Short mmCIF file of C-alpha atoms in Angstrom, two decimals:
data_model
loop_
_atom_site.label_atom_id
_atom_site.label_comp_id
_atom_site.label_asym_id
_atom_site.label_seq_id
_atom_site.Cartn_x
_atom_site.Cartn_y
_atom_site.Cartn_z
CA MET A 1 35.60 2.31 -4.29
CA THR A 2 35.24 2.55 -0.62
CA SER A 3 33.56 4.82 1.98
CA ARG A 4 36.86 6.47 2.55
CA THR A 5 36.46 8.45 -0.95
CA PRO A 6 34.08 11.08 0.28
CA SER A 7 34.76 13.24 -2.91
CA LEU A 8 33.64 10.27 -5.21
CA ARG A 9 31.01 8.86 -3.09
CA THR A 10 28.09 11.22 -3.71
CA PRO A 11 28.46 11.15 -7.72
CA LEU A 12 28.90 7.31 -7.54
CA LEU A 13 25.62 6.85 -5.28
CA TRP A 14 23.65 9.06 -7.89
CA ALA A 15 25.20 7.07 -10.67
CA LEU A 16 24.20 3.80 -9.04
CA ARG A 17 20.66 5.19 -8.36
CA GLY A 18 20.21 6.03 -11.94
CA TYR A 19 21.28 2.44 -12.96
CA THR A 20 18.73 1.00 -10.60
CA HIS A 21 16.08 3.03 -12.64
CA THR A 22 16.87 1.25 -15.92
CA PRO A 23 15.34 -1.86 -17.27
CA LEU A 24 18.67 -3.61 -17.01
CA ARG A 25 18.78 -7.21 -15.26
CA GLY A 26 20.72 -7.70 -12.03
CA ARG A 27 20.09 -4.37 -10.68
CA THR A 28 19.47 -5.50 -7.28
CA ARG A 29 22.45 -7.67 -6.95
CA VAL A 30 24.70 -5.20 -8.31
CA THR A 31 23.53 -2.44 -5.86
CA ASP A 32 23.48 -4.93 -2.77
CA PHE A 33 27.19 -5.53 -3.67
CA LEU A 34 28.32 -2.06 -4.36
CA HIS A 35 26.29 0.22 -1.91
CA PRO A 36 27.72 -1.08 1.31
CA ARG A 37 31.15 -0.29 0.14
CA LEU A 38 30.06 3.33 -0.53
CA CYS A 39 27.83 3.72 2.67
CA PRO A 40 28.52 1.08 5.30
CA SER A 41 25.54 0.22 7.57
CA GLY A 42 25.40 2.62 10.61
CA SER A 43 27.53 5.30 8.88
CA PRO A 44 24.92 8.26 8.42
CA PHE A 45 25.13 9.89 5.04
CA GLU A 46 22.15 12.09 4.07
CA VAL A 47 20.90 12.85 0.66
CA THR A 48 17.87 14.57 -0.73
CA ILE A 49 15.58 13.01 -3.37
CA ASP A 50 12.75 14.55 -5.26
CA ILE A 51 9.06 12.95 -4.92
CA GLY A 52 6.88 14.79 -7.39
CA GLY A 53 8.62 18.04 -6.83
CA LEU A 54 8.77 17.49 -2.94
CA PRO A 55 12.28 17.19 -1.56
CA PHE A 56 12.55 14.21 0.69
CA GLN A 57 15.54 13.36 3.06
CA LEU A 58 17.12 9.88 3.31
CA ASP A 59 19.90 8.55 5.35
CA LEU A 60 21.98 6.15 3.13
CA GLY A 61 23.62 4.49 6.22
CA GLU A 62 19.92 2.85 6.98
CA ARG A 63 18.84 -0.18 5.06
CA MET A 64 15.11 0.65 4.64
CA GLN A 65 16.04 4.27 3.57
CA THR A 66 18.52 2.87 1.09
CA ARG A 67 15.99 0.61 -0.49
CA MET A 68 13.69 4.11 -0.89
CA PHE A 69 16.51 5.78 -2.47
CA TYR A 70 17.15 3.21 -5.15
CA GLY A 71 13.56 2.48 -5.68
CA PHE A 72 13.30 -1.14 -4.16
CA TYR A 73 10.96 -0.36 -1.31
CA GLU A 74 7.75 -1.88 -2.00
CA PRO A 75 7.88 -0.79 -5.58
CA ASN A 76 4.54 -2.47 -6.54
CA GLU A 77 2.57 -0.86 -3.73
CA VAL A 78 4.16 2.65 -4.31
CA ALA A 79 3.40 2.22 -7.96
CA PHE A 80 -0.52 1.23 -6.92
CA VAL A 81 -0.70 4.54 -4.80
CA ARG A 82 0.66 6.66 -7.63
CA ARG A 83 -1.64 4.89 -10.14
CA THR A 84 -4.77 5.36 -7.93
CA LEU A 85 -4.74 8.47 -6.10
CA ARG A 86 -5.92 11.55 -7.75
CA SER A 87 -5.73 15.41 -7.28
CA GLY A 88 -7.67 16.70 -4.52
CA GLN A 89 -8.13 13.19 -2.67
CA VAL A 90 -7.44 12.47 1.18
CA PHE A 91 -4.92 9.85 2.01
CA ILE A 92 -4.27 8.49 5.42
CA ASP A 93 -0.75 7.12 6.47
CA ALA A 94 -1.19 4.88 9.61
CA GLY A 95 2.42 3.92 10.74
CA ALA A 96 4.07 6.47 8.52
CA ASN A 97 7.78 6.06 9.88
CA ILE A 98 9.72 8.80 8.18
CA GLY A 99 6.94 9.61 5.86
CA TYR A 100 7.94 7.99 2.30
CA TYR A 101 4.27 6.96 1.53
CA THR A 102 3.25 10.26 3.22
CA ALA A 103 5.38 12.06 0.44
CA VAL A 104 4.39 9.95 -2.52
CA ALA A 105 0.69 10.31 -1.54
CA ALA A 106 1.37 14.08 -1.06
CA ALA A 107 2.68 14.46 -4.53
CA ALA A 108 -0.07 12.46 -6.02
CA VAL A 109 -2.87 14.45 -4.35
CA GLY A 110 -1.31 17.84 -4.90
CA ALA A 111 -2.06 21.11 -3.24
CA THR A 112 -5.70 20.47 -3.19
CA GLY A 113 -5.70 17.15 -1.51
CA GLU A 114 -4.83 16.19 2.17
CA VAL A 115 -2.45 13.66 3.89
CA HIS A 116 -2.81 12.87 7.44
CA ALA A 117 0.08 10.88 8.88
CA PHE A 118 0.37 8.99 12.06
CA GLU A 119 3.83 7.88 13.60
CA PRO A 120 4.07 7.80 17.36
CA VAL A 121 7.91 6.99 17.62
CA PRO A 122 9.37 10.33 18.80
CA TRP A 123 12.66 10.28 16.43
CA LEU A 124 10.46 9.07 13.54
CA HIS A 125 7.89 11.60 14.15
CA ASP A 126 10.48 14.38 14.13
CA ARG A 127 11.45 13.23 10.62
CA LEU A 128 8.05 13.05 9.64
CA ARG A 129 7.41 16.47 11.19
CA GLY A 130 10.18 18.12 9.05
CA PHE A 131 8.66 16.80 5.91
CA GLU A 132 5.29 18.22 7.05
CA GLN A 133 6.78 21.68 7.28
CA ARG A 134 8.66 21.46 4.07
CA ALA A 135 5.58 20.16 2.32
CA ASN A 136 3.09 22.78 3.84
CA SER A 137 5.54 25.72 3.00
CA ALA A 138 5.39 24.58 -0.57
CA GLY A 139 1.43 24.75 -0.31
CA PHE A 140 0.55 21.29 0.20
CA HIS A 141 -1.59 20.02 3.22
CA VAL A 142 0.13 17.51 5.16
CA CYS A 143 -0.54 16.80 9.03
CA ALA A 144 1.83 14.82 11.02
CA ASN A 145 0.29 13.33 14.15
CA ARG A 146 2.43 11.80 16.85
CA GLN A 147 -0.33 9.21 17.79
CA ALA A 148 -1.12 5.62 16.92
CA LEU A 149 -4.25 4.66 15.30
CA GLY A 150 -6.30 1.88 17.31
CA ASP A 151 -9.72 0.62 18.53
CA GLU A 152 -9.95 2.97 21.60
CA GLU A 153 -8.67 6.19 22.77
CA SER A 154 -6.13 5.25 25.39
CA GLN A 155 -2.24 5.34 26.18
CA LYS A 156 -0.24 2.20 25.24
CA THR A 157 3.15 0.89 25.47
CA LEU A 158 5.10 0.78 22.23
CA TRP A 159 8.30 -1.37 21.84
CA THR A 160 10.94 -0.31 19.44
CA SER A 161 13.60 -2.42 18.11
CA ASN A 162 17.44 -2.13 18.63
CA GLY A 163 18.07 -3.77 15.27
CA GLY A 164 18.99 -2.04 12.06
CA ASN A 165 15.50 -1.64 10.66
CA ILE A 166 14.27 1.57 12.00
CA GLY A 167 10.75 0.74 10.83
CA TRP A 168 10.13 -2.17 13.40
CA SER A 169 7.97 -1.03 16.30
CA THR A 170 4.87 -2.51 17.76
CA ILE A 171 2.24 -1.81 20.41
CA VAL A 172 1.51 -5.58 20.47
CA PRO A 173 2.34 -7.13 23.49
CA GLY A 174 4.85 -9.90 23.32
CA LEU A 175 5.12 -9.66 19.74
CA MET A 176 8.82 -8.11 19.71
CA ASP A 177 11.53 -10.55 21.51
CA ALA A 178 12.62 -9.00 24.79
CA ALA A 179 16.40 -9.29 23.47
CA GLU A 180 15.36 -7.07 20.46
CA VAL A 181 13.69 -4.21 22.48
CA ARG A 182 15.51 -1.03 22.21
CA GLU A 183 13.29 0.92 24.60
CA THR A 184 9.53 1.27 25.45
CA VAL A 185 7.50 4.53 24.82
CA THR A 186 4.22 5.55 26.10
CA VAL A 187 1.94 6.65 23.14
CA GLN A 188 -1.43 8.05 22.72
CA CYS A 189 -4.01 5.88 20.65
CA VAL A 190 -7.09 7.36 18.86
CA ARG A 191 -9.60 5.85 16.79
CA MET A 192 -9.90 7.01 13.27
CA ASP A 193 -13.54 7.55 13.59
CA ASP A 194 -12.83 10.07 16.28
CA TYR A 195 -10.07 11.88 14.34
CA PHE A 196 -12.29 12.26 11.35
CA ALA A 197 -15.04 13.63 13.61
CA GLY A 198 -12.85 16.03 15.49
CA GLN A 199 -11.30 17.46 12.34
CA GLU A 200 -14.61 17.64 10.29
CA MET A 201 -12.72 16.24 7.52
CA ARG A 202 -13.54 15.06 3.99
CA PRO A 203 -13.88 11.35 3.81
CA ALA A 204 -10.57 9.35 3.15
CA ASP A 205 -9.93 7.97 -0.33
CA MET A 206 -7.20 5.71 0.50
CA VAL A 207 -5.68 4.54 3.91
CA LYS A 208 -2.34 2.81 4.10
CA ILE A 209 -1.98 0.68 7.26
CA ASP A 210 1.66 -0.60 8.42
CA VAL A 211 1.35 -1.00 12.08
CA GLU A 212 3.22 -4.26 12.95
CA GLY A 213 0.58 -6.55 13.99
CA ALA A 214 -2.05 -4.02 15.05
CA GLU A 215 -3.80 -3.65 11.81
CA LEU A 216 -7.08 -5.25 12.97
CA SER A 217 -7.21 -2.83 15.89
CA VAL A 218 -6.87 0.07 13.35
CA LEU A 219 -9.48 -1.14 11.30
CA GLU A 220 -11.75 -1.62 14.16
CA GLY A 221 -11.35 1.98 14.99
CA MET A 222 -12.87 2.63 11.58
CA THR A 223 -16.05 0.93 11.90
CA GLY A 224 -17.80 3.99 12.45
CA LEU A 225 -16.84 5.28 8.94
CA PHE A 226 -17.40 1.95 7.20
CA GLU A 227 -21.06 1.76 8.81
CA ALA A 228 -21.54 5.33 7.50
CA GLY A 229 -20.82 4.26 3.97
CA VAL A 230 -17.23 5.45 3.62
CA ARG A 231 -15.20 2.88 1.92
CA PRO A 232 -11.69 4.07 1.27
CA ILE A 233 -9.22 1.85 -0.60
CA LEU A 234 -6.95 0.04 1.84
CA LEU A 235 -3.30 -0.71 1.54
CA CYS A 236 -2.58 -2.85 4.53
CA GLU A 237 0.44 -4.84 5.60
CA VAL A 238 -0.77 -8.24 7.05
CA THR A 239 0.72 -11.23 8.36
CA SER A 240 -0.21 -14.93 7.90
CA ARG A 241 -1.75 -14.76 11.42
CA THR A 242 -3.78 -11.63 10.90
CA LEU A 243 -4.87 -12.00 7.46
CA PRO A 244 -7.94 -14.19 8.24
CA GLU A 245 -9.50 -11.68 10.78
CA VAL A 246 -8.77 -8.80 8.65
CA SER A 247 -10.30 -10.58 5.69
CA THR A 248 -13.18 -11.51 7.56
CA MET A 249 -14.00 -8.16 9.05
CA LEU A 250 -13.49 -6.21 5.68
CA SER A 251 -15.68 -8.92 3.71
CA ARG A 252 -18.52 -7.60 5.96
CA PHE A 253 -18.17 -4.09 4.44
CA GLY A 254 -17.77 -5.50 0.80
CA TYR A 255 -14.18 -5.57 0.24
CA GLU A 256 -12.12 -7.92 -1.89
CA ARG A 257 -8.42 -8.60 -1.39
CA PHE A 258 -5.63 -8.44 -3.89
CA ARG A 259 -2.01 -8.27 -4.34
CA CYS A 260 -0.14 -5.55 -5.98
CA ALA A 261 1.76 -6.38 -9.22
CA PRO A 262 4.53 -4.50 -11.20
CA GLY A 263 3.08 -1.23 -12.34
CA GLY A 264 0.61 -1.06 -9.63
CA LYS A 265 -1.64 -3.42 -10.98
CA LEU A 266 -3.99 -5.63 -9.01
CA LYS A 267 -3.79 -9.42 -9.09
CA PRO A 268 -5.96 -11.89 -7.26
CA LEU A 269 -4.46 -13.12 -3.95
CA PRO A 270 -3.51 -16.67 -4.06
CA GLU A 271 -4.71 -19.30 -1.50
CA PRO A 272 -2.89 -19.63 0.92
CA MET A 273 -0.83 -16.52 1.01
CA ALA A 274 2.59 -17.21 -0.34
CA PHE A 275 4.43 -14.95 2.06
CA PRO A 276 4.38 -14.81 5.99
CA LEU A 277 4.16 -10.89 5.65
CA ALA A 278 2.66 -8.99 2.72
CA THR A 279 1.30 -5.65 1.82
CA LEU A 280 -2.21 -6.11 0.12
CA ALA A 281 -4.94 -4.04 -1.51
CA PHE A 282 -8.31 -4.28 0.02
CA ILE A 283 -10.83 -2.68 -2.39
CA PRO A 284 -14.51 -2.01 -2.13
CA SER A 285 -16.33 -4.68 -4.53
CA ALA A 286 -17.90 -1.47 -6.14
CA ARG A 287 -14.44 -0.28 -7.33
CA SER A 288 -12.45 -3.73 -7.86
CA HIS A 289 -14.11 -4.43 -11.37
CA GLU A 290 -13.35 -0.76 -12.67
#
């Protein structure tokens, strides 16, 4: 069972994926052992999965996309999005990467909803744009923006990683070690307040923020919406460094913070946060007890 058996590789991968979607124990260990023997890291192997009726392309030679294929990528948070979003709602994906959350949200909000995704890294935006075209041709409403969200309209430098994780890039100076930098890219930043005003959009119902240390900047670019009474549910990646400032800011606008548990259910966040990096749900207090 090696990568030199191409005629068997495809059915074996799909069989392994089927196994990961069962309740059997040890699924992660078995998959972590078998998958590299079928798809060595760095050896592209493209497959298409179905996300709520939408085709979504993955490269199983890349670790993060492999986890998406097997359902191991942020499963509690993805379940929360599916559990919470409703048909016809508006979803914002800040730091969309190749568009996995964009696809999950598009399937959830349906043809009467909207998904606005932001990804400034050129090659990732190309992937996101491909999904946008496929989704819109099927009657959905997805908008892929090659911009970063922030606290001002400006041009900024973005550093991308030369490591195996294609999702690791940041506009925060000094956050990425110089030895890890793949290249720098000049990107356009826009405030979410301005984007909403320019698009004359319906208010957002949920915003997912995964921007590698710049989450407070994105939130500061939403203060006009908050002050106007718009209170979307927020799914935000934070670090132990950024959590205090993010929590303080959002508490001013009546948000409470939670962690996502299996099945997409919400649980209180323990003090202190158990991990140096986590994706948390910030819920307006009026909704947190629903």
